[in-house]
Coordinates of C-alpha atoms in Angstrom, one line a residue:
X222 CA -4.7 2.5 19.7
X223 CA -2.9 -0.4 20.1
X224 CA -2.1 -4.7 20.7
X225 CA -0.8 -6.4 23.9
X226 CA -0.1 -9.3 21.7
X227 CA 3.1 -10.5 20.6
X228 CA 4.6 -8.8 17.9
X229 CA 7.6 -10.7 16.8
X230 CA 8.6 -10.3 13.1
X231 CA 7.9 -12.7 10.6
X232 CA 9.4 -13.8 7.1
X233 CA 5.8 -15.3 6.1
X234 CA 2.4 -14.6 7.4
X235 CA 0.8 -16.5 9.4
X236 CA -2.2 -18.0 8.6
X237 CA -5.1 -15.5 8.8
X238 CA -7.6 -16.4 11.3
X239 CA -11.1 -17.1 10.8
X240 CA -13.4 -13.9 10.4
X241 CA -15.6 -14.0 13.7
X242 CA -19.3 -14.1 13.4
X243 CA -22.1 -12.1 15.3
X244 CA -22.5 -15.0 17.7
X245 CA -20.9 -15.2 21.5
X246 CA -17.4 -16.8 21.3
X247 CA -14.3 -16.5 23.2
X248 CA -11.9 -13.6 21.8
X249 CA -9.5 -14.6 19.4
X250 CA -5.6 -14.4 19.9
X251 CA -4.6 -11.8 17.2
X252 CA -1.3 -12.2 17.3
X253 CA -0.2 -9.1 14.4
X254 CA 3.0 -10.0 12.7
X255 CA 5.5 -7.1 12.5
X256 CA 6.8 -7.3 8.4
X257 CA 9.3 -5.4 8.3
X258 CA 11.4 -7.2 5.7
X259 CA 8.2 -6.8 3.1
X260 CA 8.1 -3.0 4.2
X261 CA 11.9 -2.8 2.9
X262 CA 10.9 -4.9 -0.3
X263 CA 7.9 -2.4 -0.6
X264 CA 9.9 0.9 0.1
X265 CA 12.9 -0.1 -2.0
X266 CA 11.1 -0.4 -5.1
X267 CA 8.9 3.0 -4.5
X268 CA 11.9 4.5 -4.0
X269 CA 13.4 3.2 -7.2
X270 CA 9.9 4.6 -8.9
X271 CA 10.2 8.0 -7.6
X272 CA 13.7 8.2 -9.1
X273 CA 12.6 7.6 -13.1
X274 CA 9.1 9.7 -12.3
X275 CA 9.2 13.2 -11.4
X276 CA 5.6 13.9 -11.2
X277 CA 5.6 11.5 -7.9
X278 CA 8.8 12.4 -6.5
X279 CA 7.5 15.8 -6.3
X280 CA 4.5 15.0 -4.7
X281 CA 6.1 12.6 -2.3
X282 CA 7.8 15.8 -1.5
X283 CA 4.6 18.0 -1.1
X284 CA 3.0 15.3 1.0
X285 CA 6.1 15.5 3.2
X286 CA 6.6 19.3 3.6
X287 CA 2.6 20.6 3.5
X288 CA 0.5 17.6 5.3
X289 CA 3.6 15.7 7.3
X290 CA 2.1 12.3 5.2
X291 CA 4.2 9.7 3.6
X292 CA 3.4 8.6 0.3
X293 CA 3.9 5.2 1.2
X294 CA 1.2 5.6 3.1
X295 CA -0.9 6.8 0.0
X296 CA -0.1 3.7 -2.2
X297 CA -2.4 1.8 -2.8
X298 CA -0.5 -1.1 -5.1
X299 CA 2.7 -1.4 -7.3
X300 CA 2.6 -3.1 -10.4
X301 CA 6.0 -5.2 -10.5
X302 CA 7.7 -7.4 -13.2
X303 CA 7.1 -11.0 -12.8
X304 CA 10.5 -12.0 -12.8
X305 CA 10.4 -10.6 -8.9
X306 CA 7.8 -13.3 -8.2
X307 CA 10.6 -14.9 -6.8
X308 CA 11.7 -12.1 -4.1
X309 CA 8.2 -10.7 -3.3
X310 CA 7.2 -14.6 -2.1
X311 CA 10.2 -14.8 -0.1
X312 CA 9.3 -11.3 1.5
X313 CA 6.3 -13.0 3.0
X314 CA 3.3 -12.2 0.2
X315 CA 1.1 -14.6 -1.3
X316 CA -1.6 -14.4 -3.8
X317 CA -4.9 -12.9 -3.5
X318 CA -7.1 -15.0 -6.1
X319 CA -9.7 -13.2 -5.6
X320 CA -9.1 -9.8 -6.5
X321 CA -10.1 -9.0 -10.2
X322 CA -7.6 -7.6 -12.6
X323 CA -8.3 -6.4 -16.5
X324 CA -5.6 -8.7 -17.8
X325 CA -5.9 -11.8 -15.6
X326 CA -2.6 -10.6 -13.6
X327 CA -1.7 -12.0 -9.6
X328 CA -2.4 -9.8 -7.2
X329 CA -0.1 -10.5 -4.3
X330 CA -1.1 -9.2 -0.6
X331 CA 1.0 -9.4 3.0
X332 CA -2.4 -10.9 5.3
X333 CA -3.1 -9.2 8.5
X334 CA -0.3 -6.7 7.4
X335 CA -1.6 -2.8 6.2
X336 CA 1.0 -2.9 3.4
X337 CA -0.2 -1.9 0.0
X338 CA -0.7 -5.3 -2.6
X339 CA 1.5 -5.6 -5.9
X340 CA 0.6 -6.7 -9.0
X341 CA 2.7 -8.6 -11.0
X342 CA 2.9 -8.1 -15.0
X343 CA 3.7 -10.4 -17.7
X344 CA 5.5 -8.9 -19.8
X345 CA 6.8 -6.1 -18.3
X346 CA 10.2 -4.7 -18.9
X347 CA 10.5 -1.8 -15.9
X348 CA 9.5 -2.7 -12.6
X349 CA 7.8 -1.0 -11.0
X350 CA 6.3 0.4 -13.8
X351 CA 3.4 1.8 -12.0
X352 CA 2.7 2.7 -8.7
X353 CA -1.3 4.0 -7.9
X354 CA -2.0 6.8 -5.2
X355 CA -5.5 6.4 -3.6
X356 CA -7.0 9.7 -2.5
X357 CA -10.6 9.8 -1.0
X358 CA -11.6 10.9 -4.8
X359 CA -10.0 11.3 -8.0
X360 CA -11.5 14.4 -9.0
X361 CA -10.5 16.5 -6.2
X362 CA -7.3 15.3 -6.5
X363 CA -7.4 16.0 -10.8
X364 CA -8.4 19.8 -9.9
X365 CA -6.1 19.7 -7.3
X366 CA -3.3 19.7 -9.9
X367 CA -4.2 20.3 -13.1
X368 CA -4.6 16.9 -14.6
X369 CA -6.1 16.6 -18.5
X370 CA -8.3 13.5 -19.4
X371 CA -11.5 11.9 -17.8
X372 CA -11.0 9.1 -14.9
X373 CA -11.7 5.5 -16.0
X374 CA -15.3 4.3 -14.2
X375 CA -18.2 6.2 -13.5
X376 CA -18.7 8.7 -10.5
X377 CA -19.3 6.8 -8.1
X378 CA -18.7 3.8 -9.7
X379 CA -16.8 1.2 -7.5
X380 CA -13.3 1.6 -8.7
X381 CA -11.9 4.8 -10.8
X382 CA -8.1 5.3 -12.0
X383 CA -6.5 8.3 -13.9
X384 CA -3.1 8.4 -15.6
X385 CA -1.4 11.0 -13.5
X386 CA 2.2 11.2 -15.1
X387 CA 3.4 8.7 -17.8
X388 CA 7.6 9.2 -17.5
X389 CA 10.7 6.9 -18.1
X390 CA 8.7 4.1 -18.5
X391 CA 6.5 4.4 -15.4
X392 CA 3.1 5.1 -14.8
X393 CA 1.7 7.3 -11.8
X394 CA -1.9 7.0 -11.1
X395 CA -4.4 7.9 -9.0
X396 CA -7.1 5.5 -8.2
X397 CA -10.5 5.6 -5.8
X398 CA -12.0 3.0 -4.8
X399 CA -16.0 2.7 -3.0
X400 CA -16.5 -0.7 -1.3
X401 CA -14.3 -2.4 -3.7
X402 CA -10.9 -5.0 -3.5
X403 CA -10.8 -5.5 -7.6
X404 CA -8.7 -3.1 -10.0
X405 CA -11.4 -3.2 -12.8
X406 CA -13.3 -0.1 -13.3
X407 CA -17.0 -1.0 -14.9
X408 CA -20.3 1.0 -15.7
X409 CA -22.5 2.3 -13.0
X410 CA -26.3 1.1 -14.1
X411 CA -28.8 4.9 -13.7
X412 CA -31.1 3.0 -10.7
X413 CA -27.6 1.8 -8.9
X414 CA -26.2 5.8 -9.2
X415 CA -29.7 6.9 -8.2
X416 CA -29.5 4.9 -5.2
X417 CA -25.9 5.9 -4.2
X418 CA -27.2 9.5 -3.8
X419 CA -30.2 8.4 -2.0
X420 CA -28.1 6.7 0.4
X421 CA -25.8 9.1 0.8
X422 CA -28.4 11.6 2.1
X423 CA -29.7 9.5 4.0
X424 CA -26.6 9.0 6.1
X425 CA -25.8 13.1 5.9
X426 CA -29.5 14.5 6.7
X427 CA -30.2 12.0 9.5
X428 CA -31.6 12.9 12.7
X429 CA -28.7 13.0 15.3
X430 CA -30.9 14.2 18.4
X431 CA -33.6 12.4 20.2
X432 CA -35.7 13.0 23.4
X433 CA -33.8 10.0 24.4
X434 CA -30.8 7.7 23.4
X435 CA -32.8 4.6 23.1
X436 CA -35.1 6.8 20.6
X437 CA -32.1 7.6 18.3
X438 CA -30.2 4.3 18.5
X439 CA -34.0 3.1 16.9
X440 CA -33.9 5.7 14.2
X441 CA -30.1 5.0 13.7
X442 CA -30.7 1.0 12.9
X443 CA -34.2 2.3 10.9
X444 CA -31.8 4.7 9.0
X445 CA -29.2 1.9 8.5
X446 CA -31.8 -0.8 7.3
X447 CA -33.2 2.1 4.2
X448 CA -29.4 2.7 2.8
X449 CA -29.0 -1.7 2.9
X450 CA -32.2 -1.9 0.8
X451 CA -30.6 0.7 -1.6
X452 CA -26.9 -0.3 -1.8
X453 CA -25.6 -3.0 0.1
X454 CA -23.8 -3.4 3.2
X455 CA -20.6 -2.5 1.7
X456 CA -21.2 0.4 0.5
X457 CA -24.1 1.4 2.8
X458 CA -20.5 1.3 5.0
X459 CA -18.5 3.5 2.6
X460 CA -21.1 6.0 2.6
X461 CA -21.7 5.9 6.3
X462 CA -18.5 6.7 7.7
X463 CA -17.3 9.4 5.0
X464 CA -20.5 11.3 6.6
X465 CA -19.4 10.5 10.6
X466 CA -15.8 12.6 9.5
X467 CA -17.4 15.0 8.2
X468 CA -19.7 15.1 11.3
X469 CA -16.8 14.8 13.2
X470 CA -14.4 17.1 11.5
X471 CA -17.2 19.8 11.8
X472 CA -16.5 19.4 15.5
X473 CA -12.9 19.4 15.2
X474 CA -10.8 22.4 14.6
X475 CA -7.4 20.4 14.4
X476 CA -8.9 18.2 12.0
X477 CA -10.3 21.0 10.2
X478 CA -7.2 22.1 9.7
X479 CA -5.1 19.1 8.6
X480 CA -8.2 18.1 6.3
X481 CA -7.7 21.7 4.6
X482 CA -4.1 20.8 4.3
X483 CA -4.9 17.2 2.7
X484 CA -7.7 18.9 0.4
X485 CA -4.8 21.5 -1.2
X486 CA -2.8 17.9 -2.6
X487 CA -6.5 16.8 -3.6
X488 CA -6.2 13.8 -0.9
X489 CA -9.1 13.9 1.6
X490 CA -8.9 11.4 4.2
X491 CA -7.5 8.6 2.4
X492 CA -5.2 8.2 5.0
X493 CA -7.6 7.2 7.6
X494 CA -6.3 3.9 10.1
X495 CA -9.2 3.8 12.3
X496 CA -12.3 5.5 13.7
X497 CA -12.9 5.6 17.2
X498 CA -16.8 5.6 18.9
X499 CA -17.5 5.9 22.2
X500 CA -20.7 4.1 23.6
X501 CA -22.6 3.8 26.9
X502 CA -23.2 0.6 28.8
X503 CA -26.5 1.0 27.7
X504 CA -26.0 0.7 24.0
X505 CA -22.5 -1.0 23.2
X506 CA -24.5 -4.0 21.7
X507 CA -26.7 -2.0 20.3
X508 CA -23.8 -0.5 18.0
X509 CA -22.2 -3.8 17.8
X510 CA -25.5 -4.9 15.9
X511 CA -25.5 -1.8 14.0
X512 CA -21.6 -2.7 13.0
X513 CA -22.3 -6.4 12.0
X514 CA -25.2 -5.0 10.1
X515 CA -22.3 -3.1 7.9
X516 CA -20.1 -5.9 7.1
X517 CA -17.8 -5.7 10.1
X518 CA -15.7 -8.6 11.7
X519 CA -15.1 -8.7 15.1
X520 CA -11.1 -8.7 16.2
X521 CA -9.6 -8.1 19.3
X522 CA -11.7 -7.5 22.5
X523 CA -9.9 -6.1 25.1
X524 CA -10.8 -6.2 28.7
X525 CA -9.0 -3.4 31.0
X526 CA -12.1 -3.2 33.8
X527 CA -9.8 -4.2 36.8
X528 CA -7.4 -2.3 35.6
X529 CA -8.7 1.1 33.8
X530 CA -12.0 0.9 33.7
X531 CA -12.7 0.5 30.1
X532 CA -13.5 -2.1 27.4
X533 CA -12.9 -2.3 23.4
X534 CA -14.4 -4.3 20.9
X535 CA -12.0 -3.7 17.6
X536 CA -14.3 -4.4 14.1
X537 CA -12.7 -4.3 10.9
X538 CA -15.1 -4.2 7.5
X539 CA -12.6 -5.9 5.0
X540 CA -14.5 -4.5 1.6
X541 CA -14.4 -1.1 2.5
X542 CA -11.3 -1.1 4.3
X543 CA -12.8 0.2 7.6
X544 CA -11.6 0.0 11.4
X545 CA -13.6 1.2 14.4
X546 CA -12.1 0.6 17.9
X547 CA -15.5 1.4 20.2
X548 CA -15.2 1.6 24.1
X549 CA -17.1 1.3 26.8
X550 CA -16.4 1.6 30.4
X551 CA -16.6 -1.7 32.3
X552 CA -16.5 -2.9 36.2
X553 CA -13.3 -4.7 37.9
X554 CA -15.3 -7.4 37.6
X555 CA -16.6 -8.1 34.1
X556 CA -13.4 -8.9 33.0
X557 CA -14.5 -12.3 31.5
X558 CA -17.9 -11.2 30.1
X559 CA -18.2 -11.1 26.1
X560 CA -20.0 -7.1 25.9
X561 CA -20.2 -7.3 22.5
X562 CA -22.9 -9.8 22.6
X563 CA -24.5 -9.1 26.2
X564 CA -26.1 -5.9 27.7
X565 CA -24.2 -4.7 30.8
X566 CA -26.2 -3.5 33.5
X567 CA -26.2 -0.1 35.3
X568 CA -23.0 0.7 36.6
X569 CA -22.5 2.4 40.3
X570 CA -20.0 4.9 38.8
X571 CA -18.6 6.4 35.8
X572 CA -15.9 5.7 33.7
X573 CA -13.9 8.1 31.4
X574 CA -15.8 6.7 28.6
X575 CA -19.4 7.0 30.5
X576 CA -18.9 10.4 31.7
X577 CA -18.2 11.7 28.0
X578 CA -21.0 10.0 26.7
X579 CA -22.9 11.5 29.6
X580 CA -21.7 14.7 28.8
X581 CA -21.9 14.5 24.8
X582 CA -24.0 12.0 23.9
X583 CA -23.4 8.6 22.1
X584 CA -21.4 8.2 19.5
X585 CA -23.6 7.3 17.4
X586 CA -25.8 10.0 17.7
X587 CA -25.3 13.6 18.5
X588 CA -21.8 13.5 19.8
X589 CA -20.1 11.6 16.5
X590 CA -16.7 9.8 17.1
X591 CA -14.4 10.9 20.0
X592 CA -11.8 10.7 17.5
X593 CA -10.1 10.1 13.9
X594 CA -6.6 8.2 13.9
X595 CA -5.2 8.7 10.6
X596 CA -1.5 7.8 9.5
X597 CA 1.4 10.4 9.6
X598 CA 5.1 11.0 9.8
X599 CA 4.5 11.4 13.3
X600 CA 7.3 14.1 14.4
X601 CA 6.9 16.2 11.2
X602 CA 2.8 16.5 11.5
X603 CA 3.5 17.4 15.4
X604 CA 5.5 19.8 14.2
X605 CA 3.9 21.0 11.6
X606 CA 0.3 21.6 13.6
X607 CA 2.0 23.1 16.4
X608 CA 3.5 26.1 14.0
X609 CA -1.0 26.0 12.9
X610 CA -2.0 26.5 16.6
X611 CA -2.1 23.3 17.4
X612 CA -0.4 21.6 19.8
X613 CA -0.1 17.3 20.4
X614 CA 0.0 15.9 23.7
X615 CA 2.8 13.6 25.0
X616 CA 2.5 10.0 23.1
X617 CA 0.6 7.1 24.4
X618 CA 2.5 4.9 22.2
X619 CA 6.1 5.4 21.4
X620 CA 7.3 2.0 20.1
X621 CA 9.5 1.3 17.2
X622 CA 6.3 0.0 14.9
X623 CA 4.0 2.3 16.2
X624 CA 3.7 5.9 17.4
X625 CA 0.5 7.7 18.6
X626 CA -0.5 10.8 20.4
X627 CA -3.5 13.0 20.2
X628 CA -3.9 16.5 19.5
X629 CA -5.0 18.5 22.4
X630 CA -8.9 17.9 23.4
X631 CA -11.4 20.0 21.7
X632 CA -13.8 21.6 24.3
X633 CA -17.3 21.2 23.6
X634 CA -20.3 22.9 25.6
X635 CA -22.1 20.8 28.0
X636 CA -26.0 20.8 27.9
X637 CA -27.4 21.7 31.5
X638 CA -30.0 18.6 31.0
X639 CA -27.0 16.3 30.4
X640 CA -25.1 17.4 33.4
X641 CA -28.1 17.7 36.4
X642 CA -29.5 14.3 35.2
X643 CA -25.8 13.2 35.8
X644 CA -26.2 15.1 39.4
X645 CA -29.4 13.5 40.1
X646 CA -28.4 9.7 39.4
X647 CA -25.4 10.8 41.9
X648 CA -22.6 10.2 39.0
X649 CA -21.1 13.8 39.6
X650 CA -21.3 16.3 42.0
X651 CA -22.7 19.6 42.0
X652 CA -19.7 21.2 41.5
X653 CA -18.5 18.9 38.8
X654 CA -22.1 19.6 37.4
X655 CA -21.7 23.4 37.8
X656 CA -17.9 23.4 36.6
X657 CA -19.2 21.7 33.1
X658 CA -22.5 23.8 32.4
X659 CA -20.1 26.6 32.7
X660 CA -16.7 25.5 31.2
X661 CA -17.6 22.6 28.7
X662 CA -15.2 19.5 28.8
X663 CA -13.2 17.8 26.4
X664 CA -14.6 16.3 23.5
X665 CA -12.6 15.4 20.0
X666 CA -9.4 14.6 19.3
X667 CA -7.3 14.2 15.8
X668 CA -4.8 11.3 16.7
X669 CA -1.3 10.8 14.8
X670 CA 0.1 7.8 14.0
X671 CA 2.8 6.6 12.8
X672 CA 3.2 2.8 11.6
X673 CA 6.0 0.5 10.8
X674 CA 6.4 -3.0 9.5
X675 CA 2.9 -3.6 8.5
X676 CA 1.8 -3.8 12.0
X677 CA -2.2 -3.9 12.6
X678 CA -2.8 -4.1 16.3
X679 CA -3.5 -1.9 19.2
X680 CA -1.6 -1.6 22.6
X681 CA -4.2 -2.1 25.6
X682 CA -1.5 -0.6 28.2
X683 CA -0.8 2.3 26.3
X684 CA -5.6 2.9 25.4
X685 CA -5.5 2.7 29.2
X686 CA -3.0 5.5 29.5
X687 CA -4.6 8.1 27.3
X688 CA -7.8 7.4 28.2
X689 CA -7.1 8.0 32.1
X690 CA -5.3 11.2 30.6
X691 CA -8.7 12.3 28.5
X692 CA -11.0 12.3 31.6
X693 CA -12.9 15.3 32.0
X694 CA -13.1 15.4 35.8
X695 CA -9.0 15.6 35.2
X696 CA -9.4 18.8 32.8
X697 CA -11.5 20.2 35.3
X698 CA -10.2 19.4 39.1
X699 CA -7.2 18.6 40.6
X700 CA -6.9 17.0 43.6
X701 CA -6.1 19.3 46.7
X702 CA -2.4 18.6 48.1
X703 CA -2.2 16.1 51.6
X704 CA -1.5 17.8 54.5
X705 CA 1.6 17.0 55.5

């Protein structure tokens, strides 16, 4: 999804702003810059990488022709000479002192940008002499083609590299990273891998369906509080969200099918921008909480009640790299109200977002996210999924920094307790009740997207439009013609 805020380009980032807390406070202005001239600087020197290694150009190739990626959008940082010092400041980046590097090197970053981070070597002679790839894991992506040696860093260790091709003085690697902004790969202590792989099973064998919602959101926090006693919040949000694709993808047949083409380059879902959930009225603080438990900064809040019927809170969790956009539906007249932090009260209607969660379920729970949003060429994976079966609708955000559309809805089955405790509270009627016990209604999507210039930000105009196209009363009934 998208900003309404200015997006104007910028030489130099501005300053970032300051990371929101839990408490009630006036959303900020996130005001994205658009870096284009540090996307040229960036895509001018991979370029002059993929010319002296083969190795990459090939796979830049592959990623092009067999998932419709870029491997731009794979890179996770260029190492550099530092006599560009000079032209990478003046392309807007500035240093990150806190990232850890073996050899004391800067690490230089574009803030508020998704652009990868370069490194800058004393000493070096080619630049860039080495550009690392970050897959979801460096042993699928080792098997995946054929690659000799053993990874630097533990399994599971918080940051792994492999030498992937060494060629005309350049270095391609492959790196994987859990929870972790350094580029040092350590030891991983017997208790801390121990608890890793409790954790992880937590998040994979918990309990999804309850007698009630209020029941599961309960077991989801209990769930939630185990894995922080064992691993941390940063890594308790690692963990959790590589089990909710999986959840999800086992719900998805278009993302089925695009992971399986990922998985034959060994890639996964690295390429992931942001994870949608959808929540009722009922809960949205509830999974707030359960986000600021993980780690997660609150960023924009958008409010389209009068106009669409829905709400966002944005969160971003900066250690693990992780974006949820979670809606809600809201009234014409809470359009001032901070539902991040407040509980809403019943509403006399429903919503796109209510009526799927009163359909499927939270979020959360047994329905998993409505969707993935992960970051394409956006023309070549339309047309590469529609020669797979599976056709994209029209976009919902055709700009020149950012493209977006979703594949077509996945139809899941509606539970006849669902949909006549709808009918009772007077939400739908008894043929919208009959319609989805018989017929299901929509339930997943895999989005497409397609960034330029670093841009971050989400477009409230252009949410409102696909979410008023995603209603399931829409899949379902059309209106009858006027008399004339």
């Amino acid at each position: 999804m998208v900003s309404t805020m200015k997006t104007r380009p910028a030489r130099r980032p501005a300053k970032p702003a300051a990371r929101p807390g839990s408490t009630s406070q006036a959303p900020q202005s996130f005001d994205w810059p658009l870096a284009n001239e540090a996307e040229q600087f960036l895509r001018e020197r991979v370029a002059l990488f993929l010319k002296r290694n083969t190795f990459a150009r090939h796979l830049a190739d592959r990623m092009r022709d067999e998932t419709g990626t870029d491997l731009f959008e794979w890179t996770d940082h260029l190492v550099l000479a530092a006599s560009e010092e000079k032209a990478l400041r003046e392309a807007g980046f500035v240093p990150d002192p806190q990232a850890e590097t073996p050899a004391g090197d800067t690490v230089y970053e574009y803030p508020r940008t998704t652009l990868p981070r370069v490194i800058l070597r004393q000493g070096s002679q080619e630049s860039p002499s080495l550009l690392a790839l970050r897959p979801e894991s460096v042993a699928d992506f080792m098997a995946c083609h054929n690659l000799p040696g053993e990874p630097e860093g533990d399994p599971f260790s918080p940051y792994r590299r492999i030498v992937v091709a060494d060629e005309d003085g350049t270095q391609l690697e492959a790196v994987e990273r859990r929870a972790c902004l350094g580029f040092v790969p350590a030891p991983l202590g017997r208790a801390e891998l121990r608890n890793i792989i409790k954790a992880r099973e937590l998040w994979q064998t918990r309990r999804r369906v309850f007698p009630s919602d209020a029941e599961g959101i309960r077991a989801a926090h209990q769930t939630l509080d185990r894995v922080l006693r064992l691993v941390g919040r940063d890594l308790a949000c690692q963990l959790f969200f590589e089990a909710e694709r999986i959840y999800w993808e086992s719900r998805n047949r278009a993302a089925r099918i695009q992971k399986q083409r990922q998985d034959r380059l060994g890639l996964g879902w690295g390429n992931h921008d942001h994870h949608t959930f959808r929540c009722s009225r009922a809960h949205f603080v509830d999974l707030v909480v359960f986000l600021l438990k993980l780690g997660f900064a609150k960023r924009e809040r958008y409010y389209a009640g009068a106009e669409a019927g829905w709400g966002a809170q944005v969160s971003e969790q900066p250690v693990a790299g992780i974006v949820v956009f979670a809606d809600v539906d809201l009234m014409p007249d809470e359009t001032e109200l901070d539902f991040s932090t407040h509980k809403l009260p019943p509403a006399p209607r429903l919503g796109t977002v209510g009526l799927w969660v009163g359909l499927h379920g939270e979020s959360l729970l047994g329905a998993g996210m409505h969707h993935l949003e992960a970051r394409f060429d956006f023309k070549l994976l339309r047309d590469q999924l529609k020669g797979c079966g599976v056709n994209t609708m029209n976009p919902f955000s055709d700009f020149p920094f950012l493209r977006q559309a979703f594949t077509e809805g996945e139809r899941w089955p509606v539970r006849r307790e669902r949909a006549e405790r709808l009918l009772s509270a007077g939400l739908i009627t008894r043929e919208q009740s009959k319609q989805f016990i018989r017929e299901g209604a929509l339930g997943s999507h895999l989005e497409n997207l397609q960034r330029h210039g670093g841009f971050k930000g989400f477009n409230q105009k252009s949410v409102s439009v696909v979410i008023a196209a995603t209603d399931p009363r829409k899949s379902h009934f059309r209106p009858a013609p006027t008399a004339a």
